[in-house]
Amino acid sequence: MCHGYPMLVSHETIRSGKIIRNGSFVIRCEIHFKIELDKLTINKITKKRTVDGITWWIQYYPSGLQSTDKGYISVYFYVEGGPIKADFSCAMSIGDDIIQKRVSEACEKCDNWGDNKWFSHKQCQIANHNNDVIDLVCQITFTKPFPTPQNDSTLLQSVNKITKTCIEDAVTFTILECQLELNEVGDFDSTPKKFAERSGRHQWRILYFPAGDLNRSKGHISLHIEASTTEAETVILSGVIKIDGTPFEKKFKMFVENEDSSLAFSKLITHEELRGIGGIINNQIVFICEVLFET
């Protein structure tokens, strides 16, 4: 089933306002959907990721896998590319506590592990949430047997294979104090999309919304990080967002794929909190974003 609007907005309307910034504009949709908790076997599958020849993904069932799992979330990890030892964990936050389950198993070629009753719906109802969205944080660690080298050249090849490549970069941008009041929700500027320093593969930019990106984030500064890469392997982008002259820091980590990947902070900081920490200096706010691309 699909629905759409063949004539959503004209090109003339887009060009007439302050919608196009730095040669691009953003269309954002708010989507609301209901999970029917009485329907079993309905599952979601995350995107497959490949790290050093190992492919993995997660399949989860919000309403449980079997009739005996009613009232629970079922979570399963899938792995291809053994032999390896795999350590999995999936966690949620309830108040200041982390509720977590772990699985540690060996895999010869391909396998899957999990639990039909990983979290209960009662736990989900009291878990920390953002606009009724609960984050389940899953981590996976692979341990591969290290082959016995036959000679020095074999050892060198093995070491080169497991060595990480790290590319650091940073960008600074400024928001004027008057933009906090004069900008409309959804108005944004962006840094130019550029290659990370000393890299011809990784590109990134930041979109910033002085008055918030959506109605629910009105009164906040919103920030979106967009990145892409031509690397065949999965790239991890980590970093920190700082406000000059203040102790404010927001750390983040995301996967970067061949196509554009993005991470949104719709409520990065409120205008009130920004003023309270002295973030407005000489009628402007200076943001610094430092990043690290790892392959």
mmCIF file of C-alpha atoms in Angstrom:
data_model
loop_
_atom_site.group_PDB
_atom_site.id
_atom_site.type_symbol
_atom_site.label_atom_id
_atom_site.label_comp_id
_atom_site.label_asym_id
_atom_site.label_seq_id
_atom_site.Cartn_x
_atom_site.Cartn_y
_atom_site.Cartn_z
ATOM 1 C CA MET A 1 0.000 0.000 0.000
ATOM 2 C CA CYS A 2 1.263 3.488 -0.787
ATOM 3 C CA HIS A 3 -0.053 7.031 -0.627
ATOM 4 C CA GLY A 4 1.409 10.197 -2.073
ATOM 5 C CA TYR A 5 0.906 13.721 -3.357
ATOM 6 C CA PRO A 6 1.797 14.053 -7.062
ATOM 7 C CA MET A 7 1.703 17.864 -6.732
ATOM 8 C CA LEU A 8 3.031 18.372 -3.193
ATOM 9 C CA VAL A 9 4.745 21.713 -3.886
ATOM 10 C CA SER A 10 5.783 23.585 -7.030
ATOM 11 C CA HIS A 11 9.377 24.405 -7.955
ATOM 12 C CA GLU A 12 8.341 28.074 -8.103
ATOM 13 C CA THR A 13 7.217 27.996 -4.467
ATOM 14 C CA ILE A 14 10.489 26.390 -3.382
ATOM 15 C CA ARG A 15 12.539 29.028 -5.199
ATOM 16 C CA SER A 16 10.421 31.938 -3.932
ATOM 17 C CA GLY A 17 11.185 31.539 -0.224
ATOM 18 C CA LYS A 18 14.288 31.021 1.876
ATOM 19 C CA ILE A 19 14.012 27.284 1.496
ATOM 20 C CA ILE A 20 17.116 26.551 -0.588
ATOM 21 C CA ARG A 21 20.326 26.865 1.431
ATOM 22 C CA ASN A 22 23.759 26.204 -0.039
ATOM 23 C CA GLY A 23 22.183 24.677 -3.114
ATOM 24 C CA SER A 24 19.947 22.200 -1.295
ATOM 25 C CA PHE A 25 16.752 21.959 0.723
ATOM 26 C CA VAL A 26 15.340 19.416 3.156
ATOM 27 C CA ILE A 27 11.927 17.747 3.144
ATOM 28 C CA ARG A 28 11.133 16.155 6.489
ATOM 29 C CA CYS A 29 8.126 13.987 7.286
ATOM 30 C CA GLU A 30 6.674 13.095 10.670
ATOM 31 C CA ILE A 31 5.338 9.541 10.541
ATOM 32 C CA HIS A 32 3.159 8.024 13.242
ATOM 33 C CA PHE A 33 2.413 4.314 13.275
ATOM 34 C CA LYS A 34 0.968 1.842 15.760
ATOM 35 C CA ILE A 35 2.472 -1.508 16.706
ATOM 36 C CA GLU A 36 -0.335 -3.976 17.319
ATOM 37 C CA LEU A 37 0.954 -5.834 20.359
ATOM 38 C CA ASP A 38 -1.420 -8.746 19.918
ATOM 39 C CA LYS A 39 0.008 -9.702 16.499
ATOM 40 C CA LEU A 40 2.837 -12.199 16.831
ATOM 41 C CA THR A 41 5.652 -12.927 14.331
ATOM 42 C CA ILE A 42 5.652 -9.368 12.907
ATOM 43 C CA ASN A 43 9.368 -8.658 12.660
ATOM 44 C CA LYS A 44 11.806 -5.893 11.827
ATOM 45 C CA ILE A 45 15.232 -6.487 10.276
ATOM 46 C CA THR A 46 18.094 -4.016 10.595
ATOM 47 C CA LYS A 47 20.405 -3.254 7.702
ATOM 48 C CA LYS A 48 23.173 -5.808 7.186
ATOM 49 C CA ARG A 49 26.660 -4.560 8.073
ATOM 50 C CA THR A 50 30.023 -6.044 7.109
ATOM 51 C CA VAL A 51 33.134 -5.631 9.258
ATOM 52 C CA ASP A 52 36.390 -7.370 8.254
ATOM 53 C CA GLY A 53 34.549 -9.996 6.223
ATOM 54 C CA ILE A 54 31.914 -10.668 8.906
ATOM 55 C CA THR A 55 28.296 -9.786 8.068
ATOM 56 C CA TRP A 56 25.785 -9.289 10.868
ATOM 57 C CA TRP A 57 22.272 -7.974 11.421
ATOM 58 C CA ILE A 58 19.467 -8.022 13.989
ATOM 59 C CA GLN A 59 15.925 -9.338 13.635
ATOM 60 C CA TYR A 60 13.450 -8.408 16.348
ATOM 61 C CA TYR A 61 9.777 -9.041 17.034
ATOM 62 C CA PRO A 62 8.055 -6.179 18.954
ATOM 63 C CA SER A 63 5.123 -8.459 19.868
ATOM 64 C CA GLY A 64 7.074 -11.672 20.412
ATOM 65 C CA LEU A 65 7.949 -14.600 18.168
ATOM 66 C CA GLN A 66 5.569 -17.262 19.490
ATOM 67 C CA SER A 67 2.277 -17.404 21.382
ATOM 68 C CA THR A 68 4.176 -18.006 24.631
ATOM 69 C CA ASP A 69 6.079 -14.736 24.093
ATOM 70 C CA LYS A 70 3.051 -12.440 24.304
ATOM 71 C CA GLY A 71 3.973 -9.321 26.268
ATOM 72 C CA TYR A 72 7.656 -9.541 25.317
ATOM 73 C CA ILE A 73 10.079 -8.337 22.632
ATOM 74 C CA SER A 74 12.065 -11.118 20.932
ATOM 75 C CA VAL A 75 15.583 -10.201 19.731
ATOM 76 C CA TYR A 76 17.921 -12.289 17.559
ATOM 77 C CA PHE A 77 21.429 -11.623 16.222
ATOM 78 C CA TYR A 78 22.515 -13.154 12.898
ATOM 79 C CA VAL A 79 26.149 -13.642 11.822
ATOM 80 C CA GLU A 80 27.815 -14.881 8.641
ATOM 81 C CA GLY A 81 31.556 -15.246 8.092
ATOM 82 C CA GLY A 82 33.023 -17.496 10.819
ATOM 83 C CA PRO A 83 34.888 -19.023 12.455
ATOM 84 C CA ILE A 84 34.571 -16.401 15.171
ATOM 85 C CA LYS A 85 33.546 -15.895 18.772
ATOM 86 C CA ALA A 86 30.724 -13.372 19.058
ATOM 87 C CA ASP A 87 29.603 -11.385 22.102
ATOM 88 C CA PHE A 88 26.222 -9.654 21.821
ATOM 89 C CA SER A 89 24.344 -7.323 24.129
ATOM 90 C CA CYS A 90 21.081 -5.403 23.914
ATOM 91 C CA ALA A 91 20.144 -2.800 26.524
ATOM 92 C CA MET A 92 17.604 -0.130 27.439
ATOM 93 C CA SER A 93 17.640 2.634 30.059
ATOM 94 C CA ILE A 94 15.124 2.830 32.903
ATOM 95 C CA GLY A 95 15.853 5.923 34.944
ATOM 96 C CA ASP A 96 19.543 5.804 35.846
ATOM 97 C CA ASP A 97 19.712 2.019 35.432
ATOM 98 C CA ILE A 98 20.802 0.055 32.356
ATOM 99 C CA ILE A 99 18.773 -3.120 31.751
ATOM 100 C CA GLN A 100 20.922 -5.421 29.645
ATOM 101 C CA LYS A 101 21.168 -9.000 28.416
ATOM 102 C CA ARG A 102 24.283 -10.613 26.940
ATOM 103 C CA VAL A 103 24.944 -13.631 24.729
ATOM 104 C CA SER A 104 28.372 -15.119 24.007
ATOM 105 C CA GLU A 105 28.649 -17.880 21.399
ATOM 106 C CA ALA A 106 31.046 -19.431 18.879
ATOM 107 C CA CYS A 107 30.200 -19.443 15.171
ATOM 108 C CA GLU A 108 31.840 -21.707 12.582
ATOM 109 C CA LYS A 109 30.288 -20.188 9.443
ATOM 110 C CA CYS A 110 26.802 -18.742 9.999
ATOM 111 C CA ASP A 111 24.449 -18.839 12.958
ATOM 112 C CA ASN A 112 21.940 -16.879 15.035
ATOM 113 C CA TRP A 113 21.307 -16.416 18.742
ATOM 114 C CA GLY A 114 18.814 -14.554 20.844
ATOM 115 C CA ASP A 115 15.962 -14.727 23.313
ATOM 116 C CA ASN A 116 12.211 -14.854 22.754
ATOM 117 C CA LYS A 117 11.726 -12.835 25.947
ATOM 118 C CA TRP A 118 14.516 -10.278 25.767
ATOM 119 C CA PHE A 119 12.494 -7.364 27.209
ATOM 120 C CA SER A 120 8.937 -7.230 28.519
ATOM 121 C CA HIS A 121 6.388 -4.666 27.366
ATOM 122 C CA LYS A 122 6.074 -3.587 31.019
ATOM 123 C CA GLN A 123 9.774 -2.681 31.000
ATOM 124 C CA CYS A 124 9.267 -0.730 27.767
ATOM 125 C CA GLN A 125 6.408 1.262 29.304
ATOM 126 C CA ILE A 126 8.663 2.617 32.078
ATOM 127 C CA ALA A 127 11.844 2.922 29.985
ATOM 128 C CA ASN A 128 13.410 6.279 29.163
ATOM 129 C CA HIS A 129 11.989 7.622 25.906
ATOM 130 C CA ASN A 130 12.136 10.570 23.546
ATOM 131 C CA ASN A 131 8.683 11.462 22.198
ATOM 132 C CA ASP A 132 7.507 7.909 22.951
ATOM 133 C CA VAL A 133 10.470 6.368 21.097
ATOM 134 C CA ILE A 134 12.573 3.903 23.115
ATOM 135 C CA ASP A 135 16.189 3.283 22.140
ATOM 136 C CA LEU A 136 17.401 -0.320 22.310
ATOM 137 C CA VAL A 137 21.198 -0.181 22.156
ATOM 138 C CA CYS A 138 22.815 -3.301 20.712
ATOM 139 C CA GLN A 139 26.549 -4.000 20.665
ATOM 140 C CA ILE A 140 28.490 -6.828 19.070
ATOM 141 C CA THR A 141 32.140 -7.839 19.403
ATOM 142 C CA PHE A 142 33.870 -10.375 17.165
ATOM 143 C CA THR A 143 37.005 -12.323 18.074
ATOM 144 C CA LYS A 144 38.686 -14.054 15.133
ATOM 145 C CA PRO A 145 41.419 -16.706 15.467
ATOM 146 C CA PHE A 146 44.756 -15.185 14.514
ATOM 147 C CA PRO A 147 46.521 -17.434 11.965
ATOM 148 C CA THR A 148 50.041 -18.631 12.697
ATOM 149 C CA PRO A 149 52.275 -16.754 10.219
ATOM 150 C CA GLN A 150 54.494 -18.818 7.922
ATOM 151 C CA ASN A 151 56.950 -16.002 7.348
ATOM 152 C CA ASP A 152 57.471 -12.307 8.008
ATOM 153 C CA SER A 153 55.517 -11.229 4.912
ATOM 154 C CA THR A 154 52.459 -13.233 6.060
ATOM 155 C CA LEU A 155 52.661 -11.593 9.489
ATOM 156 C CA LEU A 156 52.901 -8.148 7.901
ATOM 157 C CA GLN A 157 49.810 -8.815 5.771
ATOM 158 C CA SER A 158 47.850 -9.966 8.835
ATOM 159 C CA VAL A 159 48.859 -6.903 10.856
ATOM 160 C CA ASN A 160 47.965 -4.565 7.989
ATOM 161 C CA LYS A 161 44.539 -6.200 7.712
ATOM 162 C CA ILE A 162 43.559 -5.533 11.332
ATOM 163 C CA THR A 163 45.070 -2.036 11.551
ATOM 164 C CA LYS A 164 42.447 0.685 11.820
ATOM 165 C CA THR A 165 42.545 3.774 9.627
ATOM 166 C CA CYS A 166 41.542 6.918 11.507
ATOM 167 C CA ILE A 167 40.821 10.282 9.885
ATOM 168 C CA GLU A 168 40.233 13.332 12.089
ATOM 169 C CA ASP A 169 38.456 16.504 11.020
ATOM 170 C CA ALA A 170 36.625 19.462 12.537
ATOM 171 C CA VAL A 171 34.297 22.270 11.533
ATOM 172 C CA THR A 172 33.207 25.511 13.219
ATOM 173 C CA PHE A 173 29.978 27.386 12.507
ATOM 174 C CA THR A 174 28.150 30.352 14.031
ATOM 175 C CA ILE A 175 24.501 31.075 14.846
ATOM 176 C CA LEU A 176 23.474 34.683 15.516
ATOM 177 C CA GLU A 177 21.478 35.363 18.680
ATOM 178 C CA CYS A 178 18.731 37.079 16.669
ATOM 179 C CA GLN A 179 18.158 33.851 14.697
ATOM 180 C CA LEU A 180 16.839 32.165 17.837
ATOM 181 C CA GLU A 181 13.794 34.456 17.762
ATOM 182 C CA LEU A 182 13.487 35.504 14.114
ATOM 183 C CA ASN A 183 13.913 32.139 12.407
ATOM 184 C CA GLU A 184 10.910 29.909 11.801
ATOM 185 C CA VAL A 185 10.820 26.264 12.820
ATOM 186 C CA GLY A 186 12.466 24.320 9.987
ATOM 187 C CA ASP A 187 14.710 27.176 8.797
ATOM 188 C CA PHE A 188 18.269 25.939 8.529
ATOM 189 C CA ASP A 189 21.765 26.661 7.307
ATOM 190 C CA SER A 190 24.527 24.163 6.654
ATOM 191 C CA THR A 191 28.259 23.891 6.453
ATOM 192 C CA PRO A 192 29.580 23.019 2.971
ATOM 193 C CA LYS A 193 29.725 19.281 2.306
ATOM 194 C CA LYS A 194 33.431 18.556 2.204
ATOM 195 C CA PHE A 195 35.944 15.740 2.270
ATOM 196 C CA ALA A 196 37.493 15.063 5.655
ATOM 197 C CA GLU A 197 41.046 16.364 5.898
ATOM 198 C CA ARG A 198 43.586 14.050 4.196
ATOM 199 C CA SER A 199 40.772 11.847 2.896
ATOM 200 C CA GLY A 200 39.367 11.451 -0.586
ATOM 201 C CA ARG A 201 36.683 9.008 0.556
ATOM 202 C CA HIS A 202 34.743 10.472 3.487
ATOM 203 C CA GLN A 203 32.460 13.519 3.097
ATOM 204 C CA TRP A 204 30.357 15.217 5.731
ATOM 205 C CA ARG A 205 28.435 18.355 6.645
ATOM 206 C CA ILE A 206 26.243 19.767 9.422
ATOM 207 C CA LEU A 207 22.736 21.204 9.066
ATOM 208 C CA TYR A 208 21.725 23.496 11.936
ATOM 209 C CA PHE A 209 18.258 24.791 12.782
ATOM 210 C CA PRO A 210 18.362 27.809 15.168
ATOM 211 C CA ALA A 211 14.608 27.580 15.960
ATOM 212 C CA GLY A 212 14.278 23.788 15.838
ATOM 213 C CA ASP A 213 13.739 21.343 12.977
ATOM 214 C CA LEU A 214 10.169 20.276 13.856
ATOM 215 C CA ASN A 215 7.272 21.730 15.841
ATOM 216 C CA ARG A 216 8.040 19.474 18.799
ATOM 217 C CA SER A 217 11.588 20.897 18.975
ATOM 218 C CA LYS A 218 10.504 24.551 18.987
ATOM 219 C CA GLY A 219 12.616 26.518 21.466
ATOM 220 C CA HIS A 220 15.619 24.264 20.854
ATOM 221 C CA ILE A 221 18.593 24.338 18.529
ATOM 222 C CA SER A 222 18.502 21.266 16.278
ATOM 223 C CA LEU A 223 21.529 19.808 14.555
ATOM 224 C CA HIS A 224 21.807 17.101 11.885
ATOM 225 C CA ILE A 225 25.049 15.387 10.886
ATOM 226 C CA GLU A 226 25.216 13.973 7.348
ATOM 227 C CA ALA A 227 28.076 11.815 6.055
ATOM 228 C CA SER A 228 28.912 9.475 3.183
ATOM 229 C CA THR A 229 31.868 7.354 2.109
ATOM 230 C CA THR A 230 33.146 5.393 -0.867
ATOM 231 C CA GLU A 231 34.756 2.782 1.402
ATOM 232 C CA ALA A 232 33.587 -0.777 0.791
ATOM 233 C CA GLU A 233 33.812 -1.577 4.517
ATOM 234 C CA THR A 234 31.520 -0.079 7.135
ATOM 235 C CA VAL A 235 32.867 3.207 8.510
ATOM 236 C CA ILE A 236 32.243 4.419 12.066
ATOM 237 C CA LEU A 237 31.976 8.174 12.590
ATOM 238 C CA SER A 238 32.340 9.377 16.169
ATOM 239 C CA GLY A 239 32.746 12.863 17.507
ATOM 240 C CA VAL A 240 31.764 15.596 19.910
ATOM 241 C CA ILE A 241 29.746 18.810 19.526
ATOM 242 C CA LYS A 242 30.945 21.741 21.657
ATOM 243 C CA ILE A 243 29.725 25.271 22.306
ATOM 244 C CA ASP A 244 32.621 27.708 22.542
ATOM 245 C CA GLY A 245 33.132 29.282 25.960
ATOM 246 C CA THR A 246 30.980 26.700 27.783
ATOM 247 C CA PRO A 247 31.418 23.196 29.229
ATOM 248 C CA PHE A 248 28.679 21.885 26.894
ATOM 249 C CA GLU A 249 29.603 18.694 25.032
ATOM 250 C CA LYS A 250 27.466 16.206 23.110
ATOM 251 C CA LYS A 251 29.221 13.008 22.053
ATOM 252 C CA PHE A 252 27.923 10.800 19.257
ATOM 253 C CA LYS A 253 28.691 7.722 17.176
ATOM 254 C CA MET A 254 27.114 6.539 13.922
ATOM 255 C CA PHE A 255 27.640 4.149 11.018
ATOM 256 C CA VAL A 256 28.431 5.653 7.613
ATOM 257 C CA GLU A 257 27.399 3.803 4.454
ATOM 258 C CA ASN A 258 28.012 4.435 0.743
ATOM 259 C CA GLU A 259 24.815 6.458 0.558
ATOM 260 C CA ASP A 260 24.152 9.462 2.771
ATOM 261 C CA SER A 261 23.867 8.528 6.449
ATOM 262 C CA SER A 262 22.502 10.978 8.990
ATOM 263 C CA LEU A 263 22.135 11.496 12.723
ATOM 264 C CA ALA A 264 19.686 14.064 14.108
ATOM 265 C CA PHE A 265 19.715 15.912 17.429
ATOM 266 C CA SER A 266 16.276 17.554 17.305
ATOM 267 C CA LYS A 267 16.635 18.885 20.846
ATOM 268 C CA LEU A 268 20.369 19.514 21.124
ATOM 269 C CA ILE A 269 19.957 22.362 23.629
ATOM 270 C CA THR A 270 17.148 24.739 24.613
ATOM 271 C CA HIS A 271 17.489 28.476 24.050
ATOM 272 C CA GLU A 272 16.969 28.965 27.787
ATOM 273 C CA GLU A 273 19.714 26.500 28.721
ATOM 274 C CA LEU A 274 22.033 28.085 26.150
ATOM 275 C CA ARG A 275 21.648 31.489 27.798
ATOM 276 C CA GLY A 276 22.028 29.949 31.246
ATOM 277 C CA ILE A 277 25.478 28.492 30.508
ATOM 278 C CA GLY A 278 26.738 31.696 28.880
ATOM 279 C CA GLY A 279 26.780 30.273 25.376
ATOM 280 C CA ILE A 280 25.904 33.589 23.694
ATOM 281 C CA ILE A 281 29.066 35.679 23.344
ATOM 282 C CA ASN A 282 29.069 38.947 21.374
ATOM 283 C CA ASN A 283 25.509 38.207 20.199
ATOM 284 C CA GLN A 284 26.433 34.894 18.620
ATOM 285 C CA ILE A 285 26.884 31.202 19.414
ATOM 286 C CA VAL A 286 29.966 29.403 18.098
ATOM 287 C CA PHE A 287 29.725 25.627 17.635
ATOM 288 C CA ILE A 288 32.711 23.337 17.157
ATOM 289 C CA CYS A 289 32.256 19.776 15.893
ATOM 290 C CA GLU A 290 35.232 17.415 16.018
ATOM 291 C CA VAL A 291 34.904 14.042 14.265
ATOM 292 C CA LEU A 292 36.840 10.827 13.707
ATOM 293 C CA PHE A 293 36.240 8.442 10.778
ATOM 294 C CA GLU A 294 37.353 4.857 11.553
ATOM 295 C CA THR A 295 37.660 1.975 9.092
#
